Amino acid sequence: MKKLISICLGLMLGLFTLAGRGVAAGTDVSGILDVLLFPPGVAEVYPGELAPGWPEDVPLPADAALAGSLTLKDDSLVAMFTVPQPLDEVAPPYLDELQTRSWVLVGKEEGDEGEYYGYTFQREETDLLSLVLYDNEGTETYGTLYYGAEIVSAVRTVMEFVGEMLSSLADVIVLPEFTFEDAVVVDEAISPMSVFIDEETYQAKVEAEADAAKLKASLDSQLAEAGWRPIDFGAAGPAVWGKYELEREGSIWKAVLLVLAGEPEGTFFVSVHAYRIP
């Protein structure tokens, strides 16, 4: 099962670290990385740690490993984590823990096959907390927490937040299902990000004998078959990149693609970020 991007922050941050080592500052690639790592709405990214101001009464589940967190431009906060236990073992005690800290459960959403649970909490008419827990093959749980410290009536209503997230997962599919010939996909993830509607991101770690340019050419052809038009491309150090445009149902979408050579030799990181233009 492909992993959801919202809890694959480590791969994004790995791309940023590798690029920082191998690409000179001020190149076109730097601008592309800004789009890939800081999509509209994101103010700061905190790998492996909670953002400043994270409330003490919003703990992570027991045994959780924190992937990282985000500060959004509206001052709300997002944290992503994994727990090495099945979803049904993580959810009940974690819900109990949050409710002992004055969080009142006011909404719940469940996947048709129990593959995820979404919860919305409210506290003192001012704070909103949304939690989504995803099952990963019955052995691990991925989690995303959204915290907004504003008047609830001015924030998304209880079910709007979860509803928008789920509708984005179902409806925002503009990238093709990428495949790699003569290459081994070590890890991959694809998702419309739950916090950012009208976006879709694909990332993969690939092992191949081909170079980055050949991998990009293969992805170019798959994007073209899906209706994407190339508008720019280039290379810098170990990275090759491209920019694309798509018109669908009256909307204009943009996409940026980055293929970055990593270590050991023959390892490549691929990232494609698509976003709708308002």
GROMACS .gro file of C-alpha atoms in nm:
model
  278
    1MET     CA    1   0.000   0.000   0.000
    2LYS     CA    2   0.138   0.340  -0.095
    3LYS     CA    3   0.206   0.561   0.200
    4LEU     CA    4   0.032   0.893   0.254
    5ILE     CA    5   0.258   1.190   0.204
    6SER     CA    6   0.147   1.369   0.517
    7ILE     CA    7   0.349   1.130   0.726
    8CYS     CA    8   0.637   1.085   0.480
    9LEU     CA    9   0.798   1.415   0.579
   10GLY     CA   10   1.130   1.238   0.627
   11LEU     CA   11   1.161   1.168   0.254
   12MET     CA   12   1.088   1.533   0.168
   13LEU     CA   13   1.345   1.651   0.416
   14GLY     CA   14   1.594   1.396   0.286
   15LEU     CA   15   1.556   1.550  -0.059
   16PHE     CA   16   1.620   1.895   0.086
   17THR     CA   17   1.934   1.778   0.269
   18LEU     CA   18   2.078   1.602  -0.036
   19ALA     CA   19   2.004   1.898  -0.261
   20GLY     CA   20   2.166   2.135  -0.014
   21ARG     CA   21   2.486   1.933  -0.032
   22GLY     CA   22   2.502   1.889  -0.408
   23VAL     CA   23   2.339   2.194  -0.571
   24ALA     CA   24   2.487   2.540  -0.565
   25ALA     CA   25   2.279   2.813  -0.403
   26GLY     CA   26   2.096   3.046  -0.637
   27THR     CA   27   2.031   2.791  -0.913
   28ASP     CA   28   1.686   2.725  -1.058
   29VAL     CA   29   1.672   2.408  -0.849
   30SER     CA   30   1.655   2.613  -0.530
   31GLY     CA   31   1.331   2.772  -0.645
   32ILE     CA   32   1.186   2.434  -0.735
   33LEU     CA   33   1.273   2.297  -0.392
   34ASP     CA   34   1.085   2.590  -0.237
   35VAL     CA   35   0.772   2.475  -0.418
   36LEU     CA   36   0.827   2.109  -0.333
   37LEU     CA   37   0.900   2.160   0.034
   38PHE     CA   38   0.704   2.474   0.111
   39PRO     CA   39   0.374   2.449  -0.081
   40PRO     CA   40   0.117   2.729  -0.044
   41GLY     CA   41   0.011   2.764   0.318
   42VAL     CA   42   0.333   2.639   0.482
   43ALA     CA   43   0.539   2.886   0.685
   44GLU     CA   44   0.808   2.663   0.841
   45VAL     CA   45   0.908   2.295   0.845
   46TYR     CA   46   1.056   2.130   1.157
   47PRO     CA   47   1.207   1.786   1.083
   48GLY     CA   48   1.205   1.548   1.377
   49GLU     CA   49   1.069   1.799   1.625
   50LEU     CA   50   0.754   1.980   1.729
   51ALA     CA   51   0.705   2.334   1.608
   52PRO     CA   52   0.753   2.616   1.861
   53GLY     CA   53   0.432   2.677   2.049
   54TRP     CA   54   0.303   2.320   2.023
   55PRO     CA   55   0.057   2.285   2.315
   56GLU     CA   56   0.179   2.075   2.606
   57ASP     CA   57  -0.168   1.923   2.647
   58VAL     CA   58  -0.154   1.766   2.299
   59PRO     CA   59   0.084   1.473   2.352
   60LEU     CA   60   0.174   1.214   2.093
   61PRO     CA   61   0.059   0.852   2.143
   62ALA     CA   62   0.272   0.621   2.354
   63ASP     CA   63   0.569   0.480   2.157
   64ALA     CA   64   0.512   0.729   1.873
   65ALA     CA   65   0.806   0.838   1.657
   66LEU     CA   66   0.774   1.199   1.545
   67ALA     CA   67   0.843   1.252   1.173
   68GLY     CA   68   0.824   1.630   1.196
   69SER     CA   69   0.587   1.924   1.207
   70LEU     CA   70   0.476   2.232   1.014
   71THR     CA   71   0.376   2.585   1.103
   72LEU     CA   72   0.109   2.716   0.866
   73LYS     CA   73   0.072   3.077   0.761
   74ASP     CA   74  -0.248   3.113   0.966
   75ASP     CA   75  -0.044   3.016   1.279
   76SER     CA   76  -0.204   2.673   1.306
   77LEU     CA   77   0.024   2.372   1.357
   78VAL     CA   78   0.053   2.025   1.204
   79ALA     CA   79   0.250   1.725   1.335
   80MET     CA   80   0.310   1.386   1.170
   81PHE     CA   81   0.409   1.064   1.351
   82THR     CA   82   0.416   0.686   1.330
   83VAL     CA   83   0.333   0.424   1.593
   84PRO     CA   84   0.456   0.061   1.561
   85GLN     CA   85   0.114  -0.082   1.649
   86PRO     CA   86  -0.208  -0.159   1.455
   87LEU     CA   87  -0.463   0.119   1.418
   88ASP     CA   88  -0.722  -0.044   1.646
   89GLU     CA   89  -0.466  -0.071   1.926
   90VAL     CA   90  -0.351   0.291   1.892
   91ALA     CA   91  -0.682   0.477   1.861
   92PRO     CA   92  -0.874   0.389   2.186
   93PRO     CA   93  -0.601   0.469   2.443
   94TYR     CA   94  -0.493   0.780   2.253
   95LEU     CA   95  -0.849   0.914   2.242
   96ASP     CA   96  -0.881   0.851   2.615
   97GLU     CA   97  -0.554   1.036   2.678
   98LEU     CA   98  -0.663   1.344   2.482
   99GLN     CA   99  -1.002   1.352   2.656
  100THR     CA  100  -0.838   1.347   2.998
  101ARG     CA  101  -0.671   1.674   2.894
  102SER     CA  102  -0.998   1.867   2.849
  103TRP     CA  103  -1.035   1.791   2.477
  104VAL     CA  104  -1.401   1.711   2.395
  105LEU     CA  105  -1.463   1.473   2.105
  106VAL     CA  106  -1.721   1.638   1.877
  107GLY     CA  107  -1.686   1.451   1.547
  108LYS     CA  108  -1.570   1.120   1.402
  109GLU     CA  109  -1.519   0.989   1.048
  110GLU     CA  110  -1.421   0.633   0.950
  111GLY     CA  111  -1.305   0.483   0.622
  112ASP     CA  112  -1.536   0.236   0.450
  113GLU     CA  113  -1.293  -0.047   0.523
  114GLY     CA  114  -1.160   0.088   0.850
  115GLU     CA  115  -0.836   0.202   0.687
  116TYR     CA  116  -0.842   0.535   0.870
  117TYR     CA  117  -1.017   0.715   1.156
  118GLY     CA  118  -1.067   1.091   1.167
  119TYR     CA  119  -1.157   1.277   1.488
  120THR     CA  120  -1.228   1.639   1.572
  121PHE     CA  121  -1.194   1.781   1.924
  122GLN     CA  122  -1.292   2.114   2.072
  123ARG     CA  123  -1.181   2.287   2.389
  124GLU     CA  124  -1.344   2.586   2.563
  125GLU     CA  125  -1.500   2.719   2.242
  126THR     CA  126  -1.160   2.845   2.128
  127ASP     CA  127  -0.930   2.560   2.024
  128LEU     CA  128  -0.976   2.303   1.751
  129LEU     CA  129  -0.783   1.975   1.724
  130SER     CA  130  -0.817   1.735   1.431
  131LEU     CA  131  -0.660   1.390   1.435
  132VAL     CA  132  -0.638   1.141   1.149
  133LEU     CA  133  -0.494   0.792   1.206
  134TYR     CA  134  -0.408   0.576   0.903
  135ASP     CA  135  -0.357   0.200   0.897
  136ASN     CA  136  -0.039   0.071   0.733
  137GLU     CA  137  -0.083  -0.295   0.642
  138GLY     CA  138  -0.219  -0.386   0.984
  139THR     CA  139   0.114  -0.349   1.162
  140GLU     CA  140   0.178   0.025   1.189
  141THR     CA  141  -0.023   0.345   1.232
  142TYR     CA  142   0.046   0.682   1.070
  143GLY     CA  143  -0.095   0.991   1.236
  144THR     CA  144  -0.153   1.358   1.151
  145LEU     CA  145  -0.252   1.620   1.409
  146TYR     CA  146  -0.387   1.965   1.319
  147TYR     CA  147  -0.409   2.227   1.596
  148GLY     CA  148  -0.577   2.565   1.549
  149ALA     CA  149  -0.598   2.817   1.832
  150GLU     CA  150  -0.878   3.041   1.705
  151ILE     CA  151  -1.246   3.097   1.770
  152VAL     CA  152  -1.409   2.776   1.653
  153SER     CA  153  -1.680   2.959   1.460
  154ALA     CA  154  -1.408   3.124   1.252
  155VAL     CA  155  -1.230   2.795   1.184
  156ARG     CA  156  -1.361   2.510   0.969
  157THR     CA  157  -1.661   2.345   1.128
  158VAL     CA  158  -1.623   2.007   1.291
  159MET     CA  159  -1.685   1.785   0.991
  160GLU     CA  160  -1.565   2.030   0.725
  161PHE     CA  161  -1.201   1.968   0.814
  162VAL     CA  162  -1.222   1.590   0.794
  163GLY     CA  163  -1.464   1.610   0.501
  164GLU     CA  164  -1.234   1.833   0.296
  165MET     CA  165  -0.939   1.609   0.371
  166LEU     CA  166  -1.123   1.297   0.262
  167SER     CA  167  -1.267   1.460  -0.049
  168SER     CA  168  -0.918   1.574  -0.144
  169LEU     CA  169  -0.791   1.218  -0.111
  170ALA     CA  170  -1.069   1.101  -0.344
  171ASP     CA  171  -1.087   1.382  -0.598
  172VAL     CA  172  -0.748   1.546  -0.642
  173ILE     CA  173  -0.587   1.291  -0.871
  174VAL     CA  174  -0.410   1.464  -1.159
  175LEU     CA  175  -0.075   1.284  -1.164
  176PRO     CA  176  -0.039   0.951  -1.347
  177GLU     CA  177   0.043   0.631  -1.164
  178PHE     CA  178   0.415   0.643  -1.231
  179THR     CA  179   0.606   0.328  -1.321
  180PHE     CA  180   0.978   0.266  -1.360
  181GLU     CA  181   1.119   0.021  -1.616
  182ASP     CA  182   1.448  -0.150  -1.535
  183ALA     CA  183   1.445   0.003  -1.188
  184VAL     CA  184   1.355  -0.104  -0.835
  185VAL     CA  185   1.121   0.117  -0.635
  186VAL     CA  186   1.249   0.101  -0.278
  187ASP     CA  187   0.980   0.328  -0.133
  188GLU     CA  188   0.707   0.551  -0.272
  189ALA     CA  189   0.420   0.767  -0.154
  190ILE     CA  190   0.137   0.948  -0.325
  191SER     CA  191  -0.123   1.174  -0.174
  192PRO     CA  192  -0.319   1.492  -0.193
  193MET     CA  193  -0.192   1.644   0.131
  194SER     CA  194  -0.469   1.648   0.390
  195VAL     CA  195  -0.392   2.003   0.499
  196PHE     CA  196  -0.358   2.153   0.152
  197ILE     CA  197  -0.656   2.108  -0.078
  198ASP     CA  198  -0.598   2.110  -0.457
  199GLU     CA  199  -0.250   1.963  -0.439
  200GLU     CA  200  -0.103   1.623  -0.514
  201THR     CA  201   0.247   1.495  -0.446
  202TYR     CA  202   0.433   1.183  -0.556
  203GLN     CA  203   0.768   1.080  -0.414
  204ALA     CA  204   0.984   0.773  -0.456
  205LYS     CA  205   1.325   0.630  -0.380
  206VAL     CA  206   1.447   0.429  -0.679
  207GLU     CA  207   1.748   0.210  -0.750
  208ALA     CA  208   1.846   0.201  -1.118
  209GLU     CA  209   2.143   0.167  -1.351
  210ALA     CA  210   2.009   0.455  -1.564
  211ASP     CA  211   2.114   0.811  -1.486
  212ALA     CA  212   1.887   1.088  -1.355
  213ALA     CA  213   1.825   1.228  -1.704
  214LYS     CA  214   1.694   0.895  -1.834
  215LEU     CA  215   1.468   0.855  -1.533
  216LYS     CA  216   1.330   1.205  -1.592
  217ALA     CA  217   1.271   1.128  -1.961
  218SER     CA  218   1.057   0.830  -1.863
  219LEU     CA  219   0.856   1.043  -1.621
  220ASP     CA  220   0.823   1.314  -1.890
  221SER     CA  221   0.657   1.069  -2.127
  222GLN     CA  222   0.416   0.947  -1.859
  223LEU     CA  223   0.319   1.305  -1.773
  224ALA     CA  224   0.267   1.381  -2.143
  225GLU     CA  225   0.037   1.080  -2.181
  226ALA     CA  226  -0.166   1.216  -1.888
  227GLY     CA  227  -0.208   1.552  -2.064
  228TRP     CA  228   0.072   1.752  -1.899
  229ARG     CA  229   0.257   2.003  -2.121
  230PRO     CA  230   0.628   2.070  -2.047
  231ILE     CA  231   0.707   2.441  -2.002
  232ASP     CA  232   1.064   2.439  -1.869
  233PHE     CA  233   1.346   2.203  -1.776
  234GLY     CA  234   1.710   2.199  -1.670
  235ALA     CA  235   1.988   2.035  -1.470
  236ALA     CA  236   2.223   2.137  -1.190
  237GLY     CA  237   2.480   1.909  -1.033
  238PRO     CA  238   2.319   1.576  -0.943
  239ALA     CA  239   1.966   1.707  -1.008
  240VAL     CA  240   1.747   1.728  -1.318
  241TRP     CA  241   1.412   1.905  -1.309
  242GLY     CA  242   1.110   1.999  -1.516
  243LYS     CA  243   0.803   2.221  -1.497
  244TYR     CA  244   0.465   2.132  -1.649
  245GLU     CA  245   0.113   2.263  -1.699
  246LEU     CA  246  -0.224   2.090  -1.728
  247GLU     CA  247  -0.572   2.223  -1.806
  248ARG     CA  248  -0.854   2.013  -1.664
  249GLU     CA  249  -1.224   2.097  -1.622
  250GLY     CA  250  -1.160   2.469  -1.644
  251SER     CA  251  -0.872   2.468  -1.395
  252ILE     CA  252  -0.502   2.524  -1.456
  253TRP     CA  253  -0.259   2.296  -1.275
  254LYS     CA  254   0.116   2.340  -1.244
  255ALA     CA  255   0.368   2.069  -1.159
  256VAL     CA  256   0.738   2.054  -1.076
  257LEU     CA  257   0.948   1.740  -1.106
  258LEU     CA  258   1.286   1.674  -0.947
  259VAL     CA  259   1.510   1.370  -0.991
  260LEU     CA  260   1.807   1.380  -0.757
  261ALA     CA  261   2.099   1.136  -0.752
  262GLY     CA  262   2.179   1.014  -0.404
  263GLU     CA  263   2.407   0.764  -0.236
  264PRO     CA  264   2.509   0.489  -0.281
  265GLU     CA  265   2.556   0.515  -0.657
  266GLY     CA  266   2.243   0.414  -0.844
  267THR     CA  267   2.008   0.560  -0.582
  268PHE     CA  268   1.768   0.833  -0.694
  269PHE     CA  269   1.504   1.041  -0.521
  270VAL     CA  270   1.203   1.145  -0.728
  271SER     CA  271   0.951   1.412  -0.636
  272VAL     CA  272   0.657   1.549  -0.836
  273HIS     CA  273   0.438   1.819  -0.683
  274ALA     CA  274   0.119   1.929  -0.862
  275TYR     CA  275  -0.095   2.222  -0.749
  276ARG     CA  276  -0.400   2.405  -0.882
  277ILE     CA  277  -0.370   2.773  -0.972
  278PRO     CA  278  -0.654   2.976  -0.812
   0.00000   0.00000   0.00000
